[in-house]
Amino acid sequence: MAQNSNQLPLWEVFIQSNSGAPYKHVGSVHASDKQMALQNARDIYTRRNEGRSIWVVLSENIAASTSDEEAEFFDPSDDKAYRRPTFYQIPEGVKNI
Amino acid sequence: MNKQEALINYFIRLGDNNLVLGQRLAEWCSNGPILEEDLAMTNISLDHFGQAEFMYDTAAELEEKGRTADDIAFRRSERQYCNNLITEIPNGDFAFTTVRQMLYSAFAKFLYEALSESKHETLAALSARALKEVKYHYRHSSEWVVRLGQGTAESKQRTQFALNEIWTFTGNLFEMNETDNILIAEGIAVDLNSIYPKWVFTVNEIIKNAGLEIPTQTYMQKGGIDGMHTEHLGHLLCELQYLQRAYPDAKW
Amino acid sequence: MKTEQAKLDEFQARIDRDEKIEPKDWMPPEYRKTLLRQISQHAHSEVIGMQPEGNWVLRAPTLRAKKILLAKIQDEGGHGLYLYSAAETLGIDREELIQQLHEGKAKYSNIFNYPALNWADIGAIGWLVDGAAIVNQVSLQRTSFGSYSRAMVRICKEESFHQRQGYEIMVHMMKGNDEQKEMAQDAMNRWWWPALMMFGPHDTDSAHTHQSMTWRIKRESNDVLRQRFINKTVDQAHFIGLTVPDKDLKFNEATGHWESGPINWDEFREVINGKGPCNHQRMSHHIRVHNEGKWVRDAALAYAEAQSKQKAELIPQ
């Protein structure tokens, strides 16, 4: 599909708004190479200073889980409550923990 | 000509290059070869108009004649514009526009780099600001020249043709007149001879990477900065100035 | 294995819980088809809309007006891009979407089949056309398909400046000389009714509405949105001395609504079926530009392919 497209391959765009913040997916652009993809992403997704850093990835390189798989993929973590800090009882007054 | 007059001329010249080139790029609106590039070109156009406005605002302030940036942009006649010729020639195809942009932006990059050190505070500040944008224009256009030069037989042919046609206007970028001489002596303007070698080196590299050849004909067109233009400028101004000329007393 | 009915029921339950449907989720074929049609038509509209405005950008009367219009056109192109992006998450390529547009299989907003005849039209387009679009788009922020909803949220953030840009032009002209006032009123006369038609047929005549509302693709009906637009816009028109070209327009004290006269649905049908002033022009422009640009896209692809075979420095520093 993308390979034969004359509209150039599709890239997914991720923007980091501030230093240290996670990269957020904002949409996609068409481009034939990395440089073009980065510039297009900058022109389209950061016109209002929305970001300080951009990642672009060819869409075909993204692997995604589906909602059908959601149950088997994500439910098991739900019953492992000991992974969360709120599971444990710490006496009041104890600091730095 | 005194220093003040030279300064005003200089700002107007910088403004004119941006105004005219901005107008040329805006012609690509809804005409780009792919939507992303349509946006890229109008983005560059917008940058140019922004720079034009700053330069004209400064000139108007220095003049103290009560003219506004808009008056300078829209109310002069053909012989009063001092842009370089390369900015006013028609767009041609995408290769033509891209080659022109590359040749001009490479020049503008070195020009603004040098002007960022100008003894005139405002000029230095505006140049530093414009430089950021110009670096992007330069990168964008030069990468495209390489893509087109190396792409297909057709793109290579179109790009070489463009280079052959536009080359004759490149010498004009380095032309100087009395305005420059006065301001160079004051440490305000830059001697374009000093940036010429950098421009030559850079452009040669790009053209080599693009698999193209520098045209061998050496006749260089002159004019622009002294108000001697190609026949193309008149038509461009026609469109640009239309509403202000048709309704001279109207405020928009 | 779930039955079709079970899958449909589960899908509807998700919709009713106001959950977002994402591209890889199961969805009824009709839902997918409707979305694809709606999103791509929305995208096409943004791109076609660049034509009438691009027509005037070279003649904008001040530097400020020029910059603002350029920024607006960029936004529009950008919106087209976000929407094509959203459509592509459904597994279709933009190349195919463009082909559908060229073959007349996909439509674009009827409003752009009207010409921008003078500078006031740029004002009217920003104020009325973008104004109508905003009403529609704000509502669509809550649409059930995730990609579309996110694109709408992004678009809405950017859209309000467009309407202000247009209204500001009208404000200046209505404060101007007689020629400017005449121009502004003329533009108003020509764009008002087409703007009302942007909301689509009356609810009673709209075939798609019921299913679209059940699946929460559409959150509010055509007439509700149209009335919202009329109410805010009539006041804005009167504020600057513009006459709404509707001799039957009257304010209903009880409902607080401005009641519009009858819309000319014959005109709507004619134009949507190709018989408007600019249908042919908009399409041939798009087709010509697309074809003329092919060698550029080919070159970019050829270069990228060659590059992936070798690394090279593109430009000297």
GROMACS .gro file of N, CA and C in nm, chain B residues 41-146:
model
  318
  138MET      N    1   0.635   2.570   0.129
  138MET     CA    2   0.663   2.691   0.052
  138MET      C    3   0.587   2.811   0.105
  139THR      N    4   0.464   2.794   0.143
  139THR     CA    5   0.389   2.907   0.198
  139THR      C    6   0.444   2.945   0.335
  140ASN      N    7   0.501   2.848   0.404
  140ASN     CA    8   0.565   2.877   0.532
  140ASN      C    9   0.687   2.968   0.511
  141ILE      N   10   0.765   2.934   0.409
  141ILE     CA   11   0.883   3.016   0.377
  141ILE      C   12   0.838   3.154   0.330
  142SER      N   13   0.732   3.157   0.252
  142SER     CA   14   0.677   3.284   0.205
  142SER      C   15   0.640   3.373   0.323
  143LEU      N   16   0.575   3.313   0.421
  143LEU     CA   17   0.533   3.386   0.540
  143LEU      C   18   0.654   3.442   0.615
  144ASP      N   19   0.759   3.362   0.625
  144ASP     CA   20   0.883   3.410   0.687
  144ASP      C   21   0.934   3.533   0.614
  145HIS      N   22   0.936   3.527   0.482
  145HIS     CA   23   0.987   3.639   0.403
  145HIS      C   24   0.905   3.765   0.426
  146PHE      N   25   0.773   3.751   0.428
  146PHE     CA   26   0.690   3.871   0.449
  146PHE      C   27   0.711   3.927   0.589
  147GLY      N   28   0.734   3.837   0.684
  147GLY     CA   29   0.761   3.882   0.820
  147GLY      C   30   0.889   3.964   0.824
  148GLN      N   31   0.991   3.915   0.758
  148GLN     CA   32   1.119   3.987   0.753
  148GLN      C   33   1.104   4.119   0.680
  149ALA      N   34   1.028   4.117   0.570
  149ALA     CA   35   1.006   4.241   0.494
  149ALA      C   36   0.945   4.347   0.584
  150GLU      N   37   0.847   4.306   0.662
  150GLU     CA   38   0.777   4.402   0.747
  150GLU      C   39   0.872   4.465   0.850
  151PHE      N   40   0.958   4.383   0.910
  151PHE     CA   41   1.052   4.438   1.008
  151PHE      C   42   1.146   4.538   0.945
  152MET      N   43   1.195   4.503   0.826
  152MET     CA   44   1.289   4.591   0.759
  152MET      C   45   1.222   4.723   0.720
  153TYR      N   46   1.101   4.712   0.667
  153TYR     CA   47   1.028   4.833   0.625
  153TYR      C   48   0.990   4.919   0.745
  154ASP      N   49   0.950   4.855   0.854
  154ASP     CA   50   0.915   4.930   0.976
  154ASP      C   51   1.034   5.013   1.020
  155THR      N   52   1.152   4.951   1.017
  155THR     CA   53   1.273   5.021   1.060
  155THR      C   54   1.303   5.137   0.966
  156ALA      N   55   1.293   5.110   0.836
  156ALA     CA   56   1.319   5.215   0.737
  156ALA      C   57   1.223   5.332   0.758
  157ALA      N   58   1.096   5.300   0.779
  157ALA     CA   59   0.995   5.405   0.798
  157ALA      C   60   1.026   5.490   0.921
  158GLU      N   61   1.069   5.424   1.026
  158GLU     CA   62   1.104   5.495   1.150
  158GLU      C   63   1.222   5.588   1.127
  159LEU      N   64   1.322   5.538   1.057
  159LEU     CA   65   1.442   5.618   1.032
  159LEU      C   66   1.412   5.738   0.944
  160GLU      N   67   1.321   5.717   0.850
  160GLU     CA   68   1.284   5.822   0.754
  160GLU      C   69   1.218   5.940   0.819
  161GLU      N   70   1.132   5.912   0.912
  161GLU     CA   71   1.048   6.013   0.978
  161GLU      C   72   0.970   6.097   0.879
  162LYS      N   73   0.921   6.034   0.772
  162LYS     CA   74   0.842   6.109   0.673
  162LYS      C   75   0.694   6.079   0.691
  163GLY      N   76   0.662   5.996   0.789
  163GLY     CA   77   0.523   5.959   0.809
  163GLY      C   78   0.480   5.843   0.722
  164ARG      N   79   0.576   5.782   0.653
  164ARG     CA   80   0.541   5.663   0.574
  164ARG      C   81   0.531   5.543   0.667
  165THR      N   82   0.445   5.447   0.628
  165THR     CA   83   0.436   5.323   0.704
  165THR      C   84   0.504   5.212   0.624
  166ALA      N   85   0.517   5.098   0.684
  166ALA     CA   86   0.574   4.981   0.615
  166ALA      C   87   0.489   4.950   0.492
  167ASP      N   88   0.358   4.961   0.507
  167ASP     CA   89   0.268   4.934   0.394
  167ASP      C   90   0.288   5.033   0.280
  168ASP      N   91   0.310   5.159   0.313
  168ASP     CA   92   0.334   5.258   0.209
  168ASP      C   93   0.458   5.220   0.129
  169ILE      N   94   0.562   5.180   0.201
  169ILE     CA   95   0.686   5.141   0.134
  169ILE      C   96   0.663   5.016   0.049
  170ALA      N   97   0.587   4.922   0.102
  170ALA     CA   98   0.563   4.797   0.029
  170ALA      C   99   0.476   4.816  -0.094
  171PHE      N  100   0.369   4.897  -0.078
  171PHE     CA  101   0.265   4.899  -0.181
  171PHE      C  102   0.259   5.023  -0.268
  172ARG      N  103   0.331   5.130  -0.230
  172ARG     CA  104   0.307   5.256  -0.300
  172ARG      C  105   0.427   5.310  -0.376
  173ARG      N  106   0.522   5.224  -0.407
  173ARG     CA  107   0.634   5.275  -0.487
  173ARG      C  108   0.620   5.228  -0.630
  174SER      N  109   0.693   5.297  -0.719
  174SER     CA  110   0.688   5.256  -0.859
  174SER      C  111   0.803   5.161  -0.890
  175GLU      N  112   0.797   5.098  -1.006
  175GLU     CA  113   0.892   4.992  -1.045
  175GLU      C  114   1.037   5.031  -1.022
  176ARG      N  115   1.075   5.155  -1.057
  176ARG     CA  116   1.215   5.196  -1.049
  176ARG      C  117   1.260   5.223  -0.906
  177GLN      N  118   1.167   5.222  -0.814
  177GLN     CA  119   1.202   5.253  -0.675
  177GLN      C  120   1.227   5.130  -0.588
  178TYR      N  121   1.205   5.014  -0.643
  178TYR     CA  122   1.234   4.893  -0.566
  178TYR      C  123   1.380   4.856  -0.585
  179CYS      N  124   1.446   4.811  -0.480
  179CYS     CA  125   1.588   4.775  -0.494
  179CYS      C  126   1.620   4.630  -0.460
  180ASN      N  127   1.528   4.541  -0.489
  180ASN     CA  128   1.556   4.399  -0.470
  180ASN      C  129   1.653   4.349  -0.577
  181ASN      N  130   1.724   4.242  -0.542
  181ASN     CA  131   1.809   4.177  -0.641
  181ASN      C  132   1.722   4.107  -0.745
  182LEU      N  133   1.774   4.098  -0.867
  182LEU     CA  134   1.698   4.045  -0.979
  182LEU      C  135   1.650   3.902  -0.958
  183ILE      N  136   1.733   3.824  -0.891
  183ILE     CA  137   1.701   3.681  -0.878
  183ILE      C  138   1.567   3.659  -0.806
  184THR      N  139   1.527   3.755  -0.723
  184THR     CA  140   1.403   3.735  -0.647
  184THR      C  141   1.280   3.760  -0.732
  185GLU      N  142   1.293   3.839  -0.838
  185GLU     CA  143   1.173   3.878  -0.912
  185GLU      C  144   1.144   3.789  -1.033
  186ILE      N  145   1.240   3.707  -1.075
  186ILE     CA  146   1.213   3.625  -1.194
  186ILE      C  147   1.103   3.524  -1.162
  187PRO      N  148   1.024   3.490  -1.262
  187PRO     CA  149   0.908   3.403  -1.239
  187PRO      C  150   0.949   3.267  -1.180
  188ASN      N  151   0.852   3.200  -1.120
  188ASN     CA  152   0.877   3.075  -1.050
  188ASN      C  153   0.921   2.958  -1.137
  189GLY      N  154   0.870   2.953  -1.259
  189GLY     CA  155   0.897   2.836  -1.342
  189GLY      C  156   0.836   2.712  -1.278
  190ASP      N  157   0.901   2.599  -1.298
  190ASP     CA  158   0.849   2.476  -1.235
  190ASP      C  159   0.909   2.461  -1.096
  191PHE      N  160   0.881   2.350  -1.032
  191PHE     CA  161   0.927   2.330  -0.895
  191PHE      C  162   1.079   2.328  -0.887
  192ALA      N  163   1.144   2.274  -0.988
  192ALA     CA  164   1.291   2.272  -0.990
  192ALA      C  165   1.345   2.415  -0.995
  193PHE      N  166   1.284   2.495  -1.079
  193PHE     CA  167   1.326   2.634  -1.097
  193PHE      C  168   1.313   2.711  -0.966
  194THR      N  169   1.196   2.702  -0.905
  194THR     CA  170   1.172   2.771  -0.777
  194THR      C  171   1.271   2.725  -0.671
  195THR      N  172   1.296   2.594  -0.667
  195THR     CA  173   1.384   2.538  -0.564
  195THR      C  174   1.529   2.581  -0.584
  196VAL      N  175   1.575   2.579  -0.709
  196VAL     CA  176   1.712   2.623  -0.737
  196VAL      C  177   1.727   2.770  -0.702
  197ARG      N  178   1.631   2.851  -0.741
  197ARG     CA  179   1.636   2.994  -0.709
  197ARG      C  180   1.641   3.015  -0.558
  198GLN      N  181   1.556   2.941  -0.486
  198GLN     CA  182   1.551   2.956  -0.341
  198GLN      C  183   1.684   2.918  -0.278
  199MET      N  184   1.742   2.810  -0.327
  199MET     CA  185   1.871   2.765  -0.274
  199MET      C  186   1.980   2.869  -0.296
  200LEU      N  187   1.988   2.919  -0.417
  200LEU     CA  188   2.092   3.017  -0.449
  200LEU      C  189   2.075   3.144  -0.365
  201TYR      N  190   1.949   3.188  -0.351
  201TYR     CA  191   1.924   3.308  -0.272
  201TYR      C  192   1.945   3.284  -0.122
  202SER      N  193   1.892   3.173  -0.071
  202SER     CA  194   1.900   3.146   0.073
  202SER      C  195   2.044   3.124   0.119
  203ALA      N  196   2.125   3.064   0.032
  203ALA     CA  197   2.267   3.046   0.068
  203ALA      C  198   2.331   3.183   0.086
  204PHE      N  199   2.297   3.274  -0.005
  204PHE     CA  200   2.347   3.412   0.004
  204PHE      C  201   2.296   3.479   0.131
  205ALA      N  202   2.164   3.468   0.153
  205ALA     CA  203   2.103   3.533   0.269
  205ALA      C  204   2.162   3.481   0.399
  206LYS      N  205   2.192   3.352   0.402
  206LYS     CA  206   2.250   3.292   0.523
  206LYS      C  207   2.382   3.359   0.558
  207PHE      N  208   2.471   3.370   0.460
  207PHE     CA  209   2.601   3.432   0.487
  207PHE      C  210   2.587   3.582   0.513
  208LEU      N  211   2.493   3.643   0.444
  208LEU     CA  212   2.469   3.786   0.464
  208LEU      C  213   2.424   3.815   0.606
  209TYR      N  214   2.321   3.743   0.650
  209TYR     CA  215   2.267   3.768   0.784
  209TYR      C  216   2.365   3.727   0.894
  210GLU      N  217   2.444   3.624   0.865
  210GLU     CA  218   2.547   3.582   0.962
  210GLU      C  219   2.641   3.699   0.986
  211ALA      N  220   2.685   3.760   0.876
  211ALA     CA  221   2.776   3.874   0.886
  211ALA      C  222   2.707   3.995   0.948
  212LEU      N  223   2.584   4.021   0.907
  212LEU     CA  224   2.512   4.139   0.958
  212LEU      C  225   2.475   4.126   1.105
  213SER      N  226   2.475   4.004   1.157
  213SER     CA  227   2.447   3.985   1.300
  213SER      C  228   2.555   4.052   1.384
  214GLU      N  229   2.669   4.082   1.320
  214GLU     CA  230   2.779   4.149   1.390
  214GLU      C  231   2.780   4.299   1.361
  215SER      N  232   2.679   4.348   1.292
  215SER     CA  233   2.676   4.489   1.251
  215SER      C  234   2.682   4.584   1.370
  216LYS      N  235   2.744   4.699   1.349
  216LYS     CA  236   2.750   4.800   1.456
  216LYS      C  237   2.614   4.864   1.479
  217HIS      N  238   2.523   4.850   1.381
  217HIS     CA  239   2.388   4.903   1.400
  217HIS      C  240   2.306   4.800   1.476
  218GLU      N  241   2.268   4.837   1.597
  218GLU     CA  242   2.203   4.740   1.687
  218GLU      C  243   2.079   4.675   1.628
  219THR      N  244   1.993   4.758   1.571
  219THR     CA  245   1.867   4.705   1.517
  219THR      C  246   1.895   4.611   1.401
  220LEU      N  247   1.986   4.650   1.315
  220LEU     CA  248   2.019   4.566   1.200
  220LEU      C  249   2.076   4.433   1.248
  221ALA      N  250   2.163   4.438   1.348
  221ALA     CA  251   2.222   4.316   1.402
  221ALA      C  252   2.114   4.225   1.459
  222ALA      N  253   2.022   4.285   1.535
  222ALA     CA  254   1.916   4.206   1.598
  222ALA      C  255   1.823   4.145   1.495
  223LEU      N  256   1.779   4.225   1.397
  223LEU     CA  257   1.689   4.173   1.294
  223LEU      C  258   1.757   4.064   1.212
  224SER      N  259   1.887   4.082   1.188
  224SER     CA  260   1.960   3.983   1.110
  224SER      C  261   1.974   3.852   1.185
  225ALA      N  262   2.001   3.862   1.315
  225ALA     CA  263   2.014   3.739   1.395
  225ALA      C  264   1.883   3.661   1.393
  226ARG      N  265   1.773   3.736   1.400
  226ARG     CA  266   1.641   3.675   1.400
  226ARG      C  267   1.609   3.612   1.265
  227ALA      N  268   1.641   3.687   1.158
  227ALA     CA  269   1.614   3.637   1.024
  227ALA      C  270   1.701   3.514   0.995
  228LEU      N  271   1.819   3.513   1.051
  228LEU     CA  272   1.913   3.405   1.024
  228LEU      C  273   1.855   3.269   1.059
  229LYS      N  274   1.784   3.263   1.171
  229LYS     CA  275   1.725   3.135   1.213
  229LYS      C  276   1.635   3.079   1.104
  230GLU      N  277   1.550   3.170   1.050
  230GLU     CA  278   1.456   3.128   0.947
  230GLU      C  279   1.529   3.091   0.820
  231VAL      N  280   1.628   3.174   0.784
  231VAL     CA  281   1.700   3.153   0.659
  231VAL      C  282   1.776   3.021   0.658
  232LYS      N  283   1.828   2.983   0.773
  232LYS     CA  284   1.900   2.855   0.781
  232LYS      C  285   1.808   2.741   0.743
  233TYR      N  286   1.684   2.754   0.785
  233TYR     CA  287   1.584   2.653   0.753
  233TYR      C  288   1.552   2.655   0.603
  234HIS      N  289   1.536   2.774   0.548
  234HIS     CA  290   1.506   2.786   0.405
  234HIS      C  291   1.619   2.723   0.323
  235TYR      N  292   1.739   2.754   0.367
  235TYR     CA  293   1.858   2.705   0.297
  235TYR      C  294   1.864   2.552   0.301
  236ARG      N  295   1.844   2.497   0.418
  236ARG     CA  296   1.845   2.351   0.435
  236ARG      C  297   1.737   2.289   0.348
  237HIS      N  298   1.619   2.341   0.357
  237HIS     CA  299   1.505   2.286   0.284
  237HIS      C  300   1.530   2.288   0.134
  238SER      N  301   1.570   2.402   0.082
  238SER     CA  302   1.586   2.414  -0.063
  238SER      C  303   1.707   2.337  -0.113
  239SER      N  304   1.815   2.338  -0.039
  239SER     CA  305   1.934   2.267  -0.087
  239SER      C  306   1.912   2.116  -0.086
  240GLU      N  307   1.841   2.066   0.014
  240GLU     CA  308   1.811   1.923   0.016
  240GLU      C  309   1.724   1.884  -0.103
  241TRP      N  310   1.632   1.971  -0.137
  241TRP     CA  311   1.547   1.942  -0.253
  241TRP      C  312   1.628   1.947  -0.383
  242VAL      N  313   1.721   2.039  -0.393
  242VAL     CA  314   1.802   2.047  -0.515
  242VAL      C  315   1.878   1.916  -0.533
  243VAL      N  316   1.930   1.863  -0.425
  243VAL     CA  317   2.002   1.735  -0.431
  243VAL      C  318   1.907   1.622  -0.470
   0.00000   0.00000   0.00000
